[in-house]
Amino acid sequence: MEGPPSSRGCTSSPTPSARPQVKFGNTTFKTDVYLKSLNPHWNSEWFKFEVDDEDLQDEPLQITVLDHDTYSANDAIGKVYIDIDPLLYSEAATVISGWFPIYDTIHGIRGEINVVVKVDLFNDLNRFRQSSCGVKFFCTTSIPKCYRAVVIHGFVEELVVNEDPEYQWIDRIRTPRASNEARQRLISLMSGELQRKIGLKVLEMRGNAVVGYLQCFDLEGESGLVVRAIGTACTLDTLTNPATFLPTCHSPSKEMKESPLAHPANSHGCRSTHNSPIHTACGSRLTQNLSVSVPTLIYTGMGSAGKDGPFKALLRQQTQSALEQREFPFFTLTAFPPGFLIHVGGVVSARSVKLLDRIHNPDEPETRDAWWAEIRQEIKSHAKALGCHAVVGYSESTSICEEVCILSASGTAAVLNPRFLQDGVLEGCLEQRLGESQPPGCGFCHTPYDEVNTPFPAHLALCCCCRRQKVPDVLLTTIDLPAQAAVVGKGCLIQARLCRLKKKAQAETNATAISNLLPFMEYELHTQLMNKLKLKGMNALFGLRIQITVGENMVMGLASATGVYLAALPMPGGIQIAGKTPGDGSYEQHVSHMQRKINDTIAKNKELYEISPPEVVEEVVGSPIPEPRQRSRLLRSQSESSDEAAELDLSHGKKDAFVLEIDDTDAMEDVHSLLTDVPPPPGFYSCNTEIMPGINNWTSEIQMFTSVRVIRLSSLNLTNQVLNKNFNDLCENLLKSLYFKLRSMIPCCLCHVNFTVSLPEDELIQVTVTAVAITFDKNQALQTTSTHTEKSLQRGSSDNEELLQFPLELCSDSLPSHPFPAVKATSVDDSSFADRCGGWIELIKLKAQSIRRGSMKTSRRLLPPRPRGSQRLILVSRGES
Amino acid sequence: MTSELDIFVGNTTLIDEDVYRLWLDGYSVSDAVALRVRSGILEQTGATAGVLQSDTMDHYRTFHMLERLLHAPTKLLHQLIFQIPPSRQALLIERYYTFDEAFVREVLGKKLSKGTKKDLDDISTKTGITLKSCRRQFDNFKRVFKVVEEMRGSLVDNIQQHFLLSDRLARDYAAIVFFANNRFETGKKKLQYLSFGDFAFCAELMIQNWTLGAVGEAPTDPDSQVDDMDVDLDKEFLQDLKELKVLVADKDLLDLHKSLVCTALRGKIGVFSEMETNFKNLSRGLVNVAAKLTHNKDVRDLFVDLVEKFVEPCRSDHWPLNDVRLFLNQYSASVHSLDGFRHQALWERYMGTLCGCLLRLYHD
């Protein structure tokens, strides 16, 4: 399966005599030496390897180009690794041919070699086979455009462990190059093995592809090398004509009949005692005979179960049956076929601090598996607490420093349409739209829980679109904006950044210190995010990703998300600044000055992002900064204004605005940092979702890029404030640089912006950004597609537009035509941030009132330490909470 | 907070034309940043000085990596590391090989050797072009020279093929190579009024008519030790030029030639009397230049001689350009009527080119 190579541009010596060596598994072939040439041609015969398909999947094809030297040992000029997995798909081409870069781990790319690889596959159909040839892997978190999802099976995960060659005894006596190559080969091998194993699981589920495949390498150092992956198993069907995958029928009533929900049973399966008008409305759609006899509860552990409206309960029961066999009803996808997503609950996340120990038996990586299983279980129960049975937009990550490792997982709790989850029964059902009587633009915003039974204090409002269901005032998710969502204006990238100093420590002490820091960091990141969201005049975050990075002497947190204004959600209130010491004239003046600046910024942002929601909503909420009476107070986690307990009663009353209290320099800085975030220059937009909400006329000019920056902090007098400022500047400058560099692409949007923070050394901070800059046509920006046929044409013509078809985007004229009556002002309100926090935050706050700062940081330990020295801490941040 | 590392890698390699120009002009990063700030870019884009610094650094690094490829432009086309659209590639190459008029005048006709390279300091001081830029331009000349020196076929085509330059720039390089190979003196004070364009024009005419390639005698045996076709002057032709001496040595022939020219030009040119008085001197000058070309040293002085023997005398008598043209045409054509003169073809090959050159050289 091997071809005639020729190479060019090897620059090791003026005229090397090159000879490639081809290796697969343990078999090696060599070509003749081509003497003294920079452009050798070997045109060798085919090198033939006969191997098991298991090896075919695991092993890479290795080509080493040697400089054949008569005097010394043959030196390698460089190597080429070719993953032959893509040749194993049944419908794919069986030949790879072309120029591959010859890479040396020390010198980089040293030339190119032309290789032809051919595979003749005799697939092993044995039931007990260990190979999984032909399963496709897609990293994209949406169904690739040229495919149709027949069934979305669900979560697949696998983990492979090995010793890290860099920590083997032999590493002391071999060259760095040999060490690098050993590692490279191992990584390639482990990755192959991992994918083969994942593939087996997919085949077991009767799928043929993994979408949203996320593969990570944890370099645990002494304790080994862990390769782990998660993904969503799917059965994909190739689309012959991409334009035809659109649903042709949009009549909800018709599809209603096809839906299993249209044959429901009576309602005594649900222990529904709640009878809110909203739920009656839902119930009335599904009154007849509920035959689902699943009296058991969806979430038995939670007291709030069973009190939901019949519709919701029914949905749960339906999906429950589809999901209950599953250990983890998780989906790594962030974009879904229409109708798949019914409700979105909010973000669920869990973190756990672990102490790494040597993996004794690499074939049975039990500890690592157990760690992740624990976290996933945690996530699952959080989702249940939010009244959801599934988690979408799920992802996992780690941060390792010495022997401490933070495992994180996050996702969005959601209620899914059961039809999509049932194997084979409804072949092709993904093409149909769910028969929902709700306007499609707002359905997913509706809360899966109801007002009385919210698992946390929350303020719900009537949906601004349909006026029937309840929606949260702010929605946080890790998924992309659903295609059918109604958005006002454009979205933007919102980041919260935070650093905390940490004392250098060893093992358990270190783990404890980190565990103690984490809740405060999460809280502050959340606060920052919410403040920035308010400042932008928006009410929802998509693609939320919170990254925590541990270093020797600091912990960094970076939260990125794309803010949008969802038409269904109530208008956000403003931000109110409150001074600590009223009466002081100059201070008051300063506060009012700040207030003015903030108000100006909000107004400016609204203009910038074209946020002009319909008047109806405006009326409801009133001015962005309401009367002082209605304010609630937002407390920063470390703010120790204990004497104001009365005002800290956060869960009562109607509040419209966030209140930022500037009672110390810290808070002052926070307010300042809010204002220092510079908006992108005119003509630029940015978001961290795959596509920018609110833009639908992309051109074909695309620039994908990576940018890396490392800064060295001056170690003198390093305080949290200085650290925060440095980190903030680093990120802001990086963004500014990107805008500057790409200015020739204006009008342009940076999509899929992904920041990765690492702390390679004591005083070094490294930030890596990857993103795709896509230009769009400004002139067409105001054209909105009015009919579905037009949309379908557009979708067929452009790959990128799928997510941009918002019925209401940009066209403010169309919005006032909503047939909704104005609602009284009191019914829509903005609860303060505090209301949205889970129980743990409440706890912290209570403490914050009574404990002085300083003592607080060390006094909290949320959970008792686990056996074997691993500290554990789980946090839930709930979007609308 | 100090920056340790700052890089940007795009799918398509981004190239800022302004920064490229600054880099080619040999400015250091800090100078380039200062110049960019002065251009008002900060106000236009709302960027900060830090952003500009980082951007400039990044571009310089890219250019530095590209430079190796620019030395062999065909490599730039085929490499896989930098994705650059073809139009951009052409721009990069063209700009890299573009030279400064002031610089080229200093080195035109000089041997492209290490010795000359050492003088670049002086040239840099004299012309105000940074030493870095001088080096690049010099190395370009030398590189092109080395590649095409030994090559057969049209000089311009060879340059275009190997360096992917535009037609114009390839022609300029052909002139530079031709001058460097024949070591024509261009630096004398009396030649200072001439521009590179003047010389390039002459070089092109000479390549077209006076080299071996011009005659179209492609050697049938590729191994034969024949001179390079376009780069070297046709030795045989230069030898033959001695035969022209008869035009001034034979007094009768000279008188006849003069009377033919005078008859034809009477009343047609404004400087008739001056022409009449100077005819013999001018004719002697032009013919002697031809006769001397057998010696390498005299070949080098060709332009000095032409200016000394023809341009300067005419200029001191204030001949208008048109009169010079009429005179040269008549002077060259009248020889055909000289029955005793047998080397008509040779005269034609010599004077055809020389007339063109002289007319170009005749200006203030």
Tab-separated table of C-alpha atoms in Angstrom, chain B residues 24-320:
chain	number	residue	atom	x	y	z
B	24	LEU	CA	12.765	46.356	1.517
B	25	ASP	CA	14.011	49.849	2.175
B	26	GLY	CA	16.074	48.376	4.965
B	27	TYR	CA	14.469	50.070	7.963
B	28	SER	CA	14.774	48.477	11.357
B	29	VAL	CA	11.573	47.496	13.162
B	30	SER	CA	11.657	50.558	15.415
B	31	ASP	CA	12.288	52.903	12.475
B	32	ALA	CA	9.526	51.249	10.548
B	33	VAL	CA	7.141	51.647	13.473
B	34	ALA	CA	8.057	55.322	13.757
B	35	LEU	CA	7.461	55.826	10.050
B	36	ARG	CA	4.144	54.039	10.218
B	37	VAL	CA	3.052	56.163	13.156
B	38	ARG	CA	3.936	59.241	11.139
B	39	SER	CA	1.800	58.000	8.254
B	40	GLY	CA	-1.237	58.475	10.489
B	41	ILE	CA	-2.226	54.832	10.584
B	42	LEU	CA	-3.003	54.980	14.293
B	43	GLU	CA	-5.638	57.616	13.726
B	44	GLN	CA	-7.129	55.750	10.781
B	45	THR	CA	-7.462	52.439	12.520
B	46	GLY	CA	-7.642	53.362	16.167
B	47	ALA	CA	-4.752	51.025	16.934
B	48	THR	CA	-2.160	51.594	19.616
B	49	ALA	CA	1.604	51.854	19.254
B	50	GLY	CA	1.965	48.452	20.862
B	51	VAL	CA	-0.278	46.884	18.277
B	52	LEU	CA	1.731	48.535	15.530
B	53	GLN	CA	4.986	47.301	17.011
B	54	SER	CA	3.702	43.759	17.235
B	55	ASP	CA	2.317	43.854	13.724
B	56	THR	CA	5.535	45.239	12.284
B	57	MET	CA	7.639	42.656	14.097
B	58	ASP	CA	5.411	39.899	12.849
B	59	HIS	CA	5.614	41.089	9.272
B	60	TYR	CA	9.378	41.433	9.450
B	61	ARG	CA	9.627	37.878	10.662
B	62	THR	CA	7.464	36.675	7.790
B	63	PHE	CA	9.518	38.619	5.270
B	64	HIS	CA	12.687	37.252	6.723
B	65	MET	CA	11.391	33.726	6.250
B	66	LEU	CA	10.192	34.539	2.760
B	67	GLU	CA	13.508	36.053	1.752
B	68	ARG	CA	15.151	32.679	1.243
B	69	LEU	CA	12.390	31.763	-1.178
B	70	LEU	CA	12.534	35.109	-2.917
B	71	HIS	CA	16.106	34.354	-3.865
B	72	ALA	CA	14.751	31.628	-6.098
B	73	PRO	CA	11.263	32.865	-6.985
B	74	THR	CA	10.228	29.608	-8.622
B	75	LYS	CA	10.559	28.048	-5.179
B	76	LEU	CA	8.118	30.582	-3.795
B	77	LEU	CA	5.591	29.310	-6.291
B	78	HIS	CA	5.989	25.682	-5.344
B	79	GLN	CA	6.532	25.782	-1.610
B	80	LEU	CA	3.752	24.574	0.669
B	81	ILE	CA	4.469	26.548	3.819
B	82	PHE	CA	3.241	30.017	2.953
B	83	GLN	CA	-0.070	30.204	1.208
B	84	ILE	CA	0.056	33.320	-0.887
B	85	PRO	CA	-2.306	34.046	-3.771
B	86	PRO	CA	-0.503	34.248	-7.159
B	87	SER	CA	-1.085	37.969	-7.565
B	88	ARG	CA	0.530	38.553	-4.166
B	89	GLN	CA	3.427	36.284	-5.021
B	90	ALA	CA	4.041	38.312	-8.156
B	91	LEU	CA	3.936	41.498	-6.137
B	92	LEU	CA	6.391	40.158	-3.567
B	93	ILE	CA	8.849	39.081	-6.224
B	94	GLU	CA	8.518	42.216	-8.310
B	95	ARG	CA	9.024	44.491	-5.310
B	96	TYR	CA	11.916	42.445	-4.019
B	97	TYR	CA	13.769	42.769	-7.312
B	98	THR	CA	12.887	46.383	-7.882
B	99	PHE	CA	15.947	48.603	-7.423
B	100	ASP	CA	16.623	52.242	-6.795
B	101	GLU	CA	17.669	54.399	-9.724
B	102	ALA	CA	20.303	56.084	-7.597
B	103	PHE	CA	21.781	52.779	-6.548
B	104	VAL	CA	21.883	51.160	-9.930
B	105	ARG	CA	23.678	54.167	-11.423
B	106	GLU	CA	26.432	53.608	-8.872
B	107	VAL	CA	27.084	49.990	-9.690
B	108	LEU	CA	26.087	49.812	-13.358
B	109	GLY	CA	28.963	48.385	-15.393
B	110	LYS	CA	30.960	47.489	-12.290
B	111	LYS	CA	32.144	44.005	-11.656
B	112	LEU	CA	29.630	42.360	-9.330
B	113	SER	CA	32.324	41.093	-7.017
B	114	LYS	CA	33.174	41.171	-3.362
B	115	GLY	CA	35.279	44.259	-3.993
B	116	THR	CA	32.284	46.203	-5.164
B	117	LYS	CA	30.242	44.883	-2.283
B	118	LYS	CA	32.716	46.428	0.107
B	119	ASP	CA	32.084	49.811	-1.460
B	120	LEU	CA	28.387	49.584	-0.633
B	121	ASP	CA	28.996	51.571	2.561
B	122	ASP	CA	30.083	54.517	0.502
B	123	ILE	CA	27.261	54.097	-1.942
B	124	SER	CA	24.828	54.001	0.957
B	125	THR	CA	26.199	57.248	2.380
B	126	LYS	CA	26.230	58.876	-1.021
B	127	THR	CA	22.742	57.879	-2.108
B	128	GLY	CA	21.001	57.932	1.258
B	129	ILE	CA	19.746	54.402	0.665
B	130	THR	CA	20.160	52.170	3.717
B	131	LEU	CA	23.058	49.749	3.590
B	132	LYS	CA	20.646	46.858	4.020
B	133	SER	CA	18.700	47.865	0.971
B	134	CYS	CA	21.940	48.399	-0.990
B	135	ARG	CA	23.048	44.906	-0.091
B	136	ARG	CA	19.744	43.417	-1.186
B	137	GLN	CA	19.860	45.225	-4.510
B	138	PHE	CA	23.466	44.318	-5.070
B	139	ASP	CA	22.836	40.691	-4.209
B	140	ASN	CA	19.874	40.658	-6.559
B	141	PHE	CA	22.047	41.910	-9.403
B	142	LYS	CA	24.684	39.385	-8.623
B	143	ARG	CA	22.244	36.522	-8.260
B	144	VAL	CA	20.523	37.236	-11.546
B	145	PHE	CA	23.907	37.669	-13.188
B	146	LYS	CA	25.186	34.335	-11.911
B	147	VAL	CA	22.117	32.465	-13.030
B	148	VAL	CA	21.818	33.813	-16.560
B	149	GLU	CA	25.487	34.462	-17.285
B	150	GLU	CA	26.193	31.044	-18.743
B	151	MET	CA	22.777	30.523	-20.225
B	152	ARG	CA	21.897	30.295	-23.874
B	153	GLY	CA	18.956	31.999	-25.448
B	154	SER	CA	17.371	35.357	-24.994
B	155	LEU	CA	18.657	37.153	-21.930
B	156	VAL	CA	15.312	38.718	-21.116
B	157	ASP	CA	13.500	35.412	-21.510
B	158	ASN	CA	16.009	33.649	-19.287
B	159	ILE	CA	15.624	36.243	-16.573
B	160	GLN	CA	11.869	36.145	-16.809
B	161	GLN	CA	11.804	32.401	-16.641
B	162	HIS	CA	14.058	32.085	-13.629
B	163	PHE	CA	13.028	35.114	-11.636
B	164	LEU	CA	9.416	35.511	-12.742
B	165	LEU	CA	9.806	39.237	-13.204
B	166	SER	CA	7.598	41.501	-15.239
B	167	ASP	CA	8.715	42.233	-18.769
B	168	ARG	CA	9.883	45.709	-17.870
B	169	LEU	CA	11.921	44.627	-14.877
B	170	ALA	CA	13.382	41.690	-16.781
B	171	ARG	CA	14.561	44.096	-19.482
B	172	ASP	CA	16.175	46.290	-16.870
B	173	TYR	CA	17.952	43.300	-15.398
B	174	ALA	CA	19.091	42.253	-18.873
B	175	ALA	CA	20.695	45.668	-19.203
B	176	ILE	CA	22.338	45.356	-15.787
B	177	VAL	CA	23.699	41.913	-16.623
B	178	PHE	CA	24.860	43.085	-20.018
B	179	PHE	CA	26.610	46.100	-18.536
B	180	ALA	CA	28.187	44.103	-15.745
B	181	ASN	CA	29.433	41.502	-18.163
B	182	ASN	CA	30.963	44.010	-20.550
B	183	ARG	CA	32.056	46.304	-17.751
B	184	PHE	CA	30.985	49.486	-19.565
B	185	GLU	CA	32.212	52.548	-17.752
B	186	THR	CA	29.262	54.602	-16.543
B	187	GLY	CA	30.629	56.351	-13.500
B	188	LYS	CA	32.785	59.047	-15.124
B	189	LYS	CA	31.808	62.565	-14.314
B	190	LYS	CA	30.861	63.421	-17.867
B	191	LEU	CA	28.459	60.483	-17.880
B	192	GLN	CA	26.693	61.567	-14.714
B	193	TYR	CA	23.925	63.298	-16.633
B	194	LEU	CA	22.793	59.965	-18.034
B	195	SER	CA	20.042	58.020	-16.346
B	196	PHE	CA	19.784	54.273	-15.931
B	197	GLY	CA	17.002	54.388	-18.517
B	198	ASP	CA	19.404	55.838	-21.082
B	199	PHE	CA	21.871	53.054	-20.538
B	200	ALA	CA	19.199	50.386	-20.461
B	201	PHE	CA	17.911	51.660	-23.774
B	202	CYS	CA	21.364	51.411	-25.316
B	203	ALA	CA	21.927	47.997	-23.783
B	204	GLU	CA	18.761	46.686	-25.339
B	205	LEU	CA	19.751	47.953	-28.779
B	206	MET	CA	23.207	46.486	-28.415
B	207	ILE	CA	21.843	43.140	-27.256
B	208	GLN	CA	19.512	43.112	-30.216
B	209	ASN	CA	22.146	43.952	-32.807
B	210	TRP	CA	25.677	43.513	-31.592
B	211	THR	CA	25.656	40.156	-29.794
B	212	LEU	CA	26.014	36.700	-31.223
B	213	GLY	CA	22.406	35.945	-30.524
B	214	ALA	CA	21.419	38.916	-32.628
B	215	VAL	CA	22.695	37.307	-35.806
B	216	GLY	CA	20.568	34.294	-35.240
B	217	GLU	CA	23.457	31.880	-35.552
B	218	ALA	CA	22.388	29.334	-33.046
B	219	PRO	CA	25.321	26.978	-32.613
B	220	THR	CA	24.384	23.549	-33.831
B	221	ASP	CA	26.740	21.735	-31.529
B	222	PRO	CA	25.794	22.495	-27.954
B	223	ASP	CA	29.197	21.462	-26.658
B	224	SER	CA	31.127	23.867	-28.815
B	225	GLN	CA	32.848	26.602	-26.903
B	226	VAL	CA	30.958	29.498	-28.348
B	227	ASP	CA	30.381	32.713	-26.515
B	228	ASP	CA	27.186	33.235	-24.636
B	229	MET	CA	24.657	34.410	-27.024
B	230	ASP	CA	23.111	37.518	-25.530
B	231	VAL	CA	25.533	38.533	-22.853
B	232	ASP	CA	28.718	38.929	-24.856
B	233	LEU	CA	29.279	41.161	-27.849
B	234	ASP	CA	29.891	39.394	-31.147
B	235	LYS	CA	33.716	39.246	-31.259
B	236	GLU	CA	33.789	38.702	-35.011
B	237	PHE	CA	31.674	41.774	-35.544
B	238	LEU	CA	33.953	43.862	-33.384
B	239	GLN	CA	36.957	42.621	-35.372
B	240	ASP	CA	35.242	43.522	-38.622
B	241	LEU	CA	34.522	47.045	-37.425
B	242	LYS	CA	38.177	47.854	-38.119
B	243	GLU	CA	37.275	47.803	-41.793
B	244	LEU	CA	35.173	50.928	-41.311
B	245	LYS	CA	38.311	52.940	-40.752
B	246	VAL	CA	38.564	53.438	-44.478
B	247	LEU	CA	35.730	55.974	-44.222
B	248	VAL	CA	37.971	58.434	-42.458
B	249	ALA	CA	41.369	57.171	-43.580
B	250	ASP	CA	40.559	57.547	-47.267
B	251	LYS	CA	40.460	61.274	-47.777
B	252	ASP	CA	38.428	61.078	-50.975
B	253	LEU	CA	35.852	58.908	-49.365
B	254	LEU	CA	35.611	61.268	-46.419
B	255	ASP	CA	35.157	64.309	-48.673
B	256	LEU	CA	32.596	62.551	-50.762
B	257	HIS	CA	30.722	61.463	-47.685
B	258	LYS	CA	30.776	65.015	-46.362
B	259	SER	CA	29.517	66.525	-49.582
B	260	LEU	CA	26.719	63.998	-49.812
B	261	VAL	CA	25.586	64.801	-46.299
B	262	CYS	CA	25.906	68.537	-46.775
B	263	THR	CA	23.961	68.536	-49.996
B	264	ALA	CA	21.188	66.606	-48.465
B	265	LEU	CA	20.968	68.684	-45.324
B	266	ARG	CA	21.457	72.151	-46.737
B	267	GLY	CA	18.571	74.321	-45.587
B	268	LYS	CA	17.107	71.509	-43.569
B	269	ILE	CA	18.977	71.942	-40.344
B	270	GLY	CA	19.566	75.080	-38.331
B	271	VAL	CA	23.136	74.301	-37.412
B	272	PHE	CA	24.296	73.670	-40.948
B	273	SER	CA	27.497	75.674	-40.783
B	274	GLU	CA	28.536	74.163	-37.493
B	275	MET	CA	27.849	70.751	-38.961
B	276	GLU	CA	29.865	71.503	-42.020
B	277	THR	CA	32.867	72.636	-39.990
B	278	ASN	CA	32.681	69.744	-37.578
B	279	PHE	CA	31.793	67.006	-40.021
B	280	LYS	CA	35.226	65.526	-40.304
B	281	ASN	CA	35.806	65.556	-36.560
B	282	LEU	CA	32.469	63.957	-35.862
B	283	SER	CA	32.866	61.343	-38.537
B	284	ARG	CA	36.380	60.554	-37.381
B	285	GLY	CA	35.111	60.221	-33.847
B	286	LEU	CA	32.325	57.833	-34.703
B	287	VAL	CA	34.435	55.663	-36.989
B	288	ASN	CA	37.361	55.553	-34.585
B	289	VAL	CA	35.096	54.416	-31.762
B	290	ALA	CA	34.098	51.515	-33.990
B	291	ALA	CA	37.628	50.683	-34.983
B	292	LYS	CA	38.836	50.627	-31.386
B	293	LEU	CA	36.209	48.135	-30.153
B	294	THR	CA	38.556	45.211	-30.661
B	295	HIS	CA	40.201	46.054	-27.359
B	296	ASN	CA	38.363	45.206	-24.227
B	297	LYS	CA	39.426	48.409	-22.564
B	298	ASP	CA	38.004	50.495	-25.370
B	299	VAL	CA	34.784	48.543	-25.237
B	300	ARG	CA	34.491	49.577	-21.614
B	301	ASP	CA	34.966	53.214	-22.574
B	302	LEU	CA	32.365	53.090	-25.332
B	303	PHE	CA	29.995	55.479	-23.617
B	304	VAL	CA	32.732	57.836	-22.516
B	305	ASP	CA	33.959	57.976	-26.094
B	306	LEU	CA	30.534	58.520	-27.577
B	307	VAL	CA	29.858	61.392	-25.229
B	308	GLU	CA	33.307	62.872	-25.718
B	309	LYS	CA	33.474	62.485	-29.488
B	310	PHE	CA	29.941	63.227	-30.479
B	311	VAL	CA	27.538	64.356	-27.759
B	312	GLU	CA	29.728	67.035	-26.251
B	313	PRO	CA	30.828	68.714	-29.538
B	314	CYS	CA	27.238	68.866	-30.735
B	315	ARG	CA	26.000	70.095	-27.432
B	316	SER	CA	28.588	72.884	-27.272
B	317	ASP	CA	27.273	74.070	-30.660
B	318	HIS	CA	23.708	73.859	-29.350
B	319	TRP	CA	22.415	71.409	-31.903
B	320	PRO	CA	18.729	70.813	-31.428
